[in-house]
mmCIF file of C-alpha atoms in Angstrom:
data_model
loop_
_atom_site.group_PDB
_atom_site.id
_atom_site.type_symbol
_atom_site.label_atom_id
_atom_site.label_comp_id
_atom_site.label_asym_id
_atom_site.label_seq_id
_atom_site.Cartn_x
_atom_site.Cartn_y
_atom_site.Cartn_z
ATOM 1 C CA MET M 1 -2.438 15.317 12.807
ATOM 2 C CA PRO M 2 -0.977 14.808 9.331
ATOM 3 C CA PRO M 3 -1.880 11.662 7.395
ATOM 4 C CA THR M 4 0.472 8.694 7.727
ATOM 5 C CA VAL M 5 2.713 7.553 4.915
ATOM 6 C CA GLU M 6 0.400 4.542 4.508
ATOM 7 C CA ALA M 7 -2.661 6.783 4.130
ATOM 8 C CA ARG M 8 -0.954 9.033 1.615
ATOM 9 C CA THR M 9 0.188 5.999 -0.401
ATOM 10 C CA ALA M 10 -3.324 4.557 -0.424
ATOM 11 C CA ASP M 11 -4.806 7.921 -1.418
ATOM 12 C CA ARG M 12 -2.348 8.088 -4.323
ATOM 13 C CA ALA M 13 -3.355 4.633 -5.544
ATOM 14 C CA ILE M 14 -7.043 5.511 -5.399
ATOM 15 C CA ALA M 15 -6.435 8.803 -7.226
ATOM 16 C CA CYS M 16 -4.466 7.031 -9.936
ATOM 17 C CA LEU M 17 -7.268 4.496 -10.485
ATOM 18 C CA ARG M 18 -9.887 7.286 -10.661
ATOM 19 C CA LYS M 19 -7.752 9.075 -13.248
ATOM 20 C CA ALA M 20 -7.335 5.838 -15.200
ATOM 21 C CA ILE M 21 -11.120 5.486 -15.378
ATOM 22 C CA GLU M 22 -11.396 9.098 -16.612
ATOM 23 C CA GLU M 23 -8.740 8.533 -19.210
ATOM 24 C CA LEU M 24 -10.422 5.346 -20.415
ATOM 25 C CA ALA M 25 -13.804 7.061 -20.602
ATOM 26 C CA ALA M 26 -12.203 9.854 -22.687
ATOM 27 C CA GLY M 27 -10.873 7.278 -25.125
ATOM 28 C CA ARG M 28 -7.238 7.480 -24.069
ATOM 29 C CA PRO M 29 -6.340 3.868 -23.206
ATOM 30 C CA ARG M 30 -2.590 4.449 -23.205
ATOM 31 C CA ASN M 31 -2.942 7.200 -20.600
ATOM 32 C CA ALA M 32 -5.294 4.912 -18.608
ATOM 33 C CA LEU M 33 -2.721 2.146 -18.690
ATOM 34 C CA ALA M 34 -0.004 4.525 -17.437
ATOM 35 C CA MET M 35 -2.282 5.520 -14.534
ATOM 36 C CA VAL M 36 -2.956 1.890 -13.675
ATOM 37 C CA ALA M 37 0.811 1.306 -13.626
ATOM 38 C CA ASN M 38 1.207 4.241 -11.214
ATOM 39 C CA ALA M 39 -1.523 2.828 -9.019
ATOM 40 C CA GLN M 40 0.166 -0.606 -9.078
ATOM 41 C CA GLY M 41 3.379 0.965 -7.818
ATOM 42 C CA SER M 42 1.562 2.628 -4.940
ATOM 43 C CA VAL M 43 -0.267 -0.541 -4.061
ATOM 44 C CA LEU M 44 2.955 -2.535 -4.054
ATOM 45 C CA ALA M 45 4.554 0.066 -1.792
ATOM 46 C CA LEU M 46 1.556 -0.079 0.558
ATOM 47 C CA ARG M 47 1.730 -3.877 0.604
ATOM 48 C CA GLY M 48 5.375 -3.642 1.621
ATOM 49 C CA MET M 49 4.494 -1.290 4.474
ATOM 50 C CA VAL M 50 1.752 -3.592 5.726
ATOM 51 C CA GLU M 51 3.912 -6.698 5.423
ATOM 52 C CA GLY M 52 6.666 -4.852 7.309
ATOM 53 C CA GLN M 53 4.253 -4.113 10.169
ATOM 54 C CA ILE M 54 3.112 -7.710 10.280
ATOM 55 C CA HIS M 55 6.779 -8.831 10.316
ATOM 56 C CA ASP M 56 7.488 -6.428 13.166
ATOM 57 C CA GLU M 57 4.504 -7.822 15.105
ATOM 58 C CA LEU M 58 5.605 -11.422 14.564
ATOM 59 C CA GLY M 59 9.166 -10.555 15.560
ATOM 60 C CA THR M 60 7.876 -9.006 18.774
ATOM 61 C CA LEU M 61 5.697 -12.020 19.487
ATOM 62 C CA HIS M 62 8.557 -14.439 18.848
ATOM 63 C CA ASN M 63 10.882 -12.552 21.154
ATOM 64 C CA THR M 64 8.551 -12.708 24.190
ATOM 65 C CA PRO M 65 8.774 -15.554 26.666
ATOM 66 C CA ARG M 66 6.131 -18.217 26.076
ATOM 67 C CA ALA M 67 5.460 -18.983 29.678
ATOM 68 C CA LEU M 68 6.372 -17.499 33.003
ATOM 69 C CA GLY M 69 9.872 -18.521 33.838
ATOM 70 C CA ALA M 70 10.707 -19.544 30.248
ATOM 71 C CA SER M 71 13.978 -18.221 28.917
#
């Protein structure tokens, strides 16, 4: 089974942060900052995906009857 979009997005964020650490250790702070910015974009995308799933769950819960016979 291929990885989900969420998993690929999380993997990308982690890879960007690892690369940022390597760039910083190599004395290239500008490159490290660029990699942190890339990671931030991936994290924000992942947050949107998670919030969307939560919203979907809440929407499903709000659309179900609260008690038997409730309309």
